[in-house]
Amino acid sequence: MTDSSTRRTVLATGAAAALAAGCSKYGNGNDSSGSSSVKASGGQELAKTADIPVGGGKILKAQKVVVTQPKKDEFKAFSAVCTHQGCTVSTIANGTINCPCHGSKFNIADGTVAGGPAPKPLPAEQITVEGNSIHLA
C-alpha cells in the first residue's frame, strides 16, 4: 500500500466515525438507558411532592429529569432531553413539556409527542415517592 492510499483510508475511516457519532447524538435522540446524559444517582431526592403542581411539573436541569403530576398524587418522570436534537426542555404549560429549540411538545402524563418535530417520546425515568419526597429509583 502506498502512503497516499493509507492516508485516504485513515481520512475515510475518521470521517465515517465522526458522521456516526453525529448521527447518534442528533438523529436517534437519547436511548431509554439515558447513557448519553448526566443523571442523578439512584435514590437521590429529586423534589418534594409539594413542589410539583397538579397538571404541571418541574424541570430539574442539573439531573436532566422532568417530574410531572398529571393527576393529584400521580407522579411521573422523564428525561429532560428532547428527542429531536438533544436540547433540554425549558417549560411546562397547558399539559405539555416544551422544548425551546424547535417547538417540540410532550404530554406530561406519558411523555408522548404532542407536537413535532420530535420523532420519539421522552424516555421515562423510574421514580419512587417516599412520604413527601420524590427519588430516582
PDB file of C-alpha atoms in Angstrom:
ATOM      1  CA  MET A   1       0.000   0.000   0.000  1.00  0.00           C
ATOM      2  CA  THR A   2       1.297   3.486  -0.780  1.00  0.00           C
ATOM      3  CA  ASP A   3       1.419   6.419   1.612  1.00  0.00           C
ATOM      4  CA  SER A   4      -1.424   8.179  -0.250  1.00  0.00           C
ATOM      5  CA  SER A   5      -3.755   5.156  -0.092  1.00  0.00           C
ATOM      6  CA  THR A   6      -3.022   4.719   3.623  1.00  0.00           C
ATOM      7  CA  ARG A   7      -3.772   8.394   4.215  1.00  0.00           C
ATOM      8  CA  ARG A   8      -7.079   8.107   2.268  1.00  0.00           C
ATOM      9  CA  THR A   9      -8.087   5.067   4.325  1.00  0.00           C
ATOM     10  CA  VAL A  10      -7.366   6.868   7.608  1.00  0.00           C
ATOM     11  CA  LEU A  11      -9.239  10.002   6.478  1.00  0.00           C
ATOM     12  CA  ALA A  12     -12.234   8.000   5.247  1.00  0.00           C
ATOM     13  CA  THR A  13     -12.363   5.974   8.461  1.00  0.00           C
ATOM     14  CA  GLY A  14     -12.151   9.127  10.579  1.00  0.00           C
ATOM     15  CA  ALA A  15     -14.898  10.837   8.576  1.00  0.00           C
ATOM     16  CA  ALA A  16     -17.169   7.800   8.908  1.00  0.00           C
ATOM     17  CA  ALA A  17     -16.606   7.691  12.675  1.00  0.00           C
ATOM     18  CA  ALA A  18     -17.354  11.421  13.012  1.00  0.00           C
ATOM     19  CA  LEU A  19     -20.522  11.044  10.944  1.00  0.00           C
ATOM     20  CA  ALA A  20     -21.695   8.070  13.022  1.00  0.00           C
ATOM     21  CA  ALA A  21     -21.073   9.999  16.253  1.00  0.00           C
ATOM     22  CA  GLY A  22     -23.057  12.971  14.952  1.00  0.00           C
ATOM     23  CA  CYS A  23     -25.984  10.778  13.921  1.00  0.00           C
ATOM     24  CA  SER A  24     -26.141   9.041  17.268  1.00  0.00           C
ATOM     25  CA  LYS A  25     -26.397  12.382  19.078  1.00  0.00           C
ATOM     26  CA  TYR A  26     -28.953  14.074  16.872  1.00  0.00           C
ATOM     27  CA  GLY A  27     -30.631  11.509  14.656  1.00  0.00           C
ATOM     28  CA  ASN A  28     -31.518   8.945  17.279  1.00  0.00           C
ATOM     29  CA  GLY A  29     -32.213  11.117  20.307  1.00  0.00           C
ATOM     30  CA  ASN A  30     -31.438   9.519  23.645  1.00  0.00           C
ATOM     31  CA  ASP A  31     -31.912   5.856  24.249  1.00  0.00           C
ATOM     32  CA  SER A  32     -34.004   4.770  27.206  1.00  0.00           C
ATOM     33  CA  SER A  33     -30.918   3.851  29.224  1.00  0.00           C
ATOM     34  CA  GLY A  34     -30.007   7.522  29.467  1.00  0.00           C
ATOM     35  CA  SER A  35     -26.359   6.649  28.934  1.00  0.00           C
ATOM     36  CA  SER A  36     -25.682   9.801  26.940  1.00  0.00           C
ATOM     37  CA  SER A  37     -26.786  12.296  29.578  1.00  0.00           C
ATOM     38  CA  VAL A  38     -25.925  13.114  33.167  1.00  0.00           C
ATOM     39  CA  LYS A  39     -28.340  11.603  35.655  1.00  0.00           C
ATOM     40  CA  ALA A  40     -28.830  11.902  39.381  1.00  0.00           C
ATOM     41  CA  SER A  41     -27.555   8.928  41.316  1.00  0.00           C
ATOM     42  CA  GLY A  42     -30.070   6.240  42.257  1.00  0.00           C
ATOM     43  CA  GLY A  43     -32.068   7.131  45.342  1.00  0.00           C
ATOM     44  CA  GLN A  44     -31.207  10.848  45.208  1.00  0.00           C
ATOM     45  CA  GLU A  45     -34.087  13.110  46.152  1.00  0.00           C
ATOM     46  CA  LEU A  46     -35.285  14.988  43.089  1.00  0.00           C
ATOM     47  CA  ALA A  47     -38.032  17.116  44.606  1.00  0.00           C
ATOM     48  CA  LYS A  48     -40.688  17.397  47.279  1.00  0.00           C
ATOM     49  CA  THR A  49     -44.200  16.387  46.229  1.00  0.00           C
ATOM     50  CA  ALA A  50     -45.408  19.902  47.148  1.00  0.00           C
ATOM     51  CA  ASP A  51     -43.016  21.352  44.533  1.00  0.00           C
ATOM     52  CA  ILE A  52     -44.798  19.555  41.666  1.00  0.00           C
ATOM     53  CA  PRO A  53     -48.106  21.234  40.741  1.00  0.00           C
ATOM     54  CA  VAL A  54     -51.107  19.132  39.730  1.00  0.00           C
ATOM     55  CA  GLY A  55     -51.401  19.364  35.928  1.00  0.00           C
ATOM     56  CA  GLY A  56     -47.816  20.584  35.668  1.00  0.00           C
ATOM     57  CA  GLY A  57     -44.318  19.691  36.700  1.00  0.00           C
ATOM     58  CA  LYS A  58     -40.788  20.739  37.456  1.00  0.00           C
ATOM     59  CA  ILE A  59     -37.677  20.572  35.278  1.00  0.00           C
ATOM     60  CA  LEU A  60     -34.533  19.562  37.150  1.00  0.00           C
ATOM     61  CA  LYS A  61     -31.867  20.789  34.742  1.00  0.00           C
ATOM     62  CA  ALA A  62     -28.840  19.542  36.690  1.00  0.00           C
ATOM     63  CA  GLN A  63     -30.232  15.991  36.723  1.00  0.00           C
ATOM     64  CA  LYS A  64     -31.772  16.291  33.225  1.00  0.00           C
ATOM     65  CA  VAL A  65     -35.083  14.991  34.579  1.00  0.00           C
ATOM     66  CA  VAL A  66     -38.658  16.307  34.412  1.00  0.00           C
ATOM     67  CA  VAL A  67     -41.087  15.325  37.176  1.00  0.00           C
ATOM     68  CA  THR A  68     -44.795  15.825  36.490  1.00  0.00           C
ATOM     69  CA  GLN A  69     -48.076  15.360  38.342  1.00  0.00           C
ATOM     70  CA  PRO A  70     -50.743  14.794  35.661  1.00  0.00           C
ATOM     71  CA  LYS A  71     -53.384  13.970  38.322  1.00  0.00           C
ATOM     72  CA  LYS A  72     -53.406  14.522  42.073  1.00  0.00           C
ATOM     73  CA  ASP A  73     -50.885  12.189  43.751  1.00  0.00           C
ATOM     74  CA  GLU A  74     -49.786  10.647  40.416  1.00  0.00           C
ATOM     75  CA  PHE A  75     -46.130  11.463  39.753  1.00  0.00           C
ATOM     76  CA  LYS A  76     -44.229  10.711  36.532  1.00  0.00           C
ATOM     77  CA  ALA A  77     -40.652  11.362  35.471  1.00  0.00           C
ATOM     78  CA  PHE A  78     -38.996  11.672  32.071  1.00  0.00           C
ATOM     79  CA  SER A  79     -35.679  12.605  30.552  1.00  0.00           C
ATOM     80  CA  ALA A  80     -35.448  16.387  30.124  1.00  0.00           C
ATOM     81  CA  VAL A  81     -33.526  15.925  26.864  1.00  0.00           C
ATOM     82  CA  CYS A  82     -35.622  16.476  23.731  1.00  0.00           C
ATOM     83  CA  THR A  83     -35.580  13.538  21.328  1.00  0.00           C
ATOM     84  CA  HIS A  84     -35.315  15.874  18.329  1.00  0.00           C
ATOM     85  CA  GLN A  85     -31.855  17.413  18.700  1.00  0.00           C
ATOM     86  CA  GLY A  86     -30.865  16.964  22.311  1.00  0.00           C
ATOM     87  CA  CYS A  87     -31.894  20.347  23.730  1.00  0.00           C
ATOM     88  CA  THR A  88     -33.024  20.488  27.347  1.00  0.00           C
ATOM     89  CA  VAL A  89     -36.744  21.184  27.697  1.00  0.00           C
ATOM     90  CA  SER A  90     -37.465  24.527  29.327  1.00  0.00           C
ATOM     91  CA  THR A  91     -41.120  24.932  30.300  1.00  0.00           C
ATOM     92  CA  ILE A  92     -44.223  23.023  31.315  1.00  0.00           C
ATOM     93  CA  ALA A  93     -47.564  24.585  30.404  1.00  0.00           C
ATOM     94  CA  ASN A  94     -51.061  23.505  29.376  1.00  0.00           C
ATOM     95  CA  GLY A  95     -50.320  19.817  29.930  1.00  0.00           C
ATOM     96  CA  THR A  96     -47.120  19.700  27.880  1.00  0.00           C
ATOM     97  CA  ILE A  97     -43.375  19.694  28.453  1.00  0.00           C
ATOM     98  CA  ASN A  98     -41.924  22.149  25.939  1.00  0.00           C
ATOM     99  CA  CYS A  99     -38.607  22.331  24.117  1.00  0.00           C
ATOM    100  CA  PRO A 100     -37.352  25.830  23.276  1.00  0.00           C
ATOM    101  CA  CYS A 101     -35.179  24.838  20.308  1.00  0.00           C
ATOM    102  CA  HIS A 102     -37.696  23.796  17.650  1.00  0.00           C
ATOM    103  CA  GLY A 103     -41.060  23.766  19.415  1.00  0.00           C
ATOM    104  CA  SER A 104     -41.472  20.085  20.275  1.00  0.00           C
ATOM    105  CA  LYS A 105     -44.096  19.361  22.938  1.00  0.00           C
ATOM    106  CA  PHE A 106     -44.539  16.239  25.074  1.00  0.00           C
ATOM    107  CA  ASN A 107     -47.537  15.114  27.148  1.00  0.00           C
ATOM    108  CA  ILE A 108     -46.977  15.383  30.922  1.00  0.00           C
ATOM    109  CA  ALA A 109     -48.840  12.106  31.558  1.00  0.00           C
ATOM    110  CA  ASP A 110     -46.734   9.769  29.422  1.00  0.00           C
ATOM    111  CA  GLY A 111     -44.020  11.744  27.609  1.00  0.00           C
ATOM    112  CA  THR A 112     -45.525  11.084  24.164  1.00  0.00           C
ATOM    113  CA  VAL A 113     -45.059  13.641  21.420  1.00  0.00           C
ATOM    114  CA  ALA A 114     -47.873  16.210  21.432  1.00  0.00           C
ATOM    115  CA  GLY A 115     -46.264  18.343  18.721  1.00  0.00           C
ATOM    116  CA  GLY A 116     -43.237  17.809  16.459  1.00  0.00           C
ATOM    117  CA  PRO A 117     -40.611  17.802  15.184  1.00  0.00           C
ATOM    118  CA  ALA A 118     -39.534  15.353  17.926  1.00  0.00           C
ATOM    119  CA  PRO A 119     -39.569  11.804  16.494  1.00  0.00           C
ATOM    120  CA  LYS A 120     -39.975   9.887  19.774  1.00  0.00           C
ATOM    121  CA  PRO A 121     -41.443  10.321  23.270  1.00  0.00           C
ATOM    122  CA  LEU A 122     -39.296  11.443  26.170  1.00  0.00           C
ATOM    123  CA  PRO A 123     -37.830   8.339  27.820  1.00  0.00           C
ATOM    124  CA  ALA A 124     -39.426   7.540  31.188  1.00  0.00           C
ATOM    125  CA  GLU A 125     -37.358   7.689  34.365  1.00  0.00           C
ATOM    126  CA  GLN A 126     -38.109   5.380  37.289  1.00  0.00           C
ATOM    127  CA  ILE A 127     -39.022   7.216  40.495  1.00  0.00           C
ATOM    128  CA  THR A 128     -40.338   6.384  43.928  1.00  0.00           C
ATOM    129  CA  VAL A 129     -42.386   8.575  46.240  1.00  0.00           C
ATOM    130  CA  GLU A 130     -41.423   8.186  49.892  1.00  0.00           C
ATOM    131  CA  GLY A 131     -43.532  10.352  52.163  1.00  0.00           C
ATOM    132  CA  ASN A 132     -43.327  13.805  50.618  1.00  0.00           C
ATOM    133  CA  SER A 133     -40.057  13.134  48.734  1.00  0.00           C
ATOM    134  CA  ILE A 134     -39.613  12.034  45.126  1.00  0.00           C
ATOM    135  CA  HIS A 135     -36.479   9.959  44.441  1.00  0.00           C
ATOM    136  CA  LEU A 136     -34.915   8.326  41.404  1.00  0.00           C
ATOM    137  CA  ALA A 137     -35.441   4.577  41.780  1.00  0.00           C
TER     138      ALA A 137
END
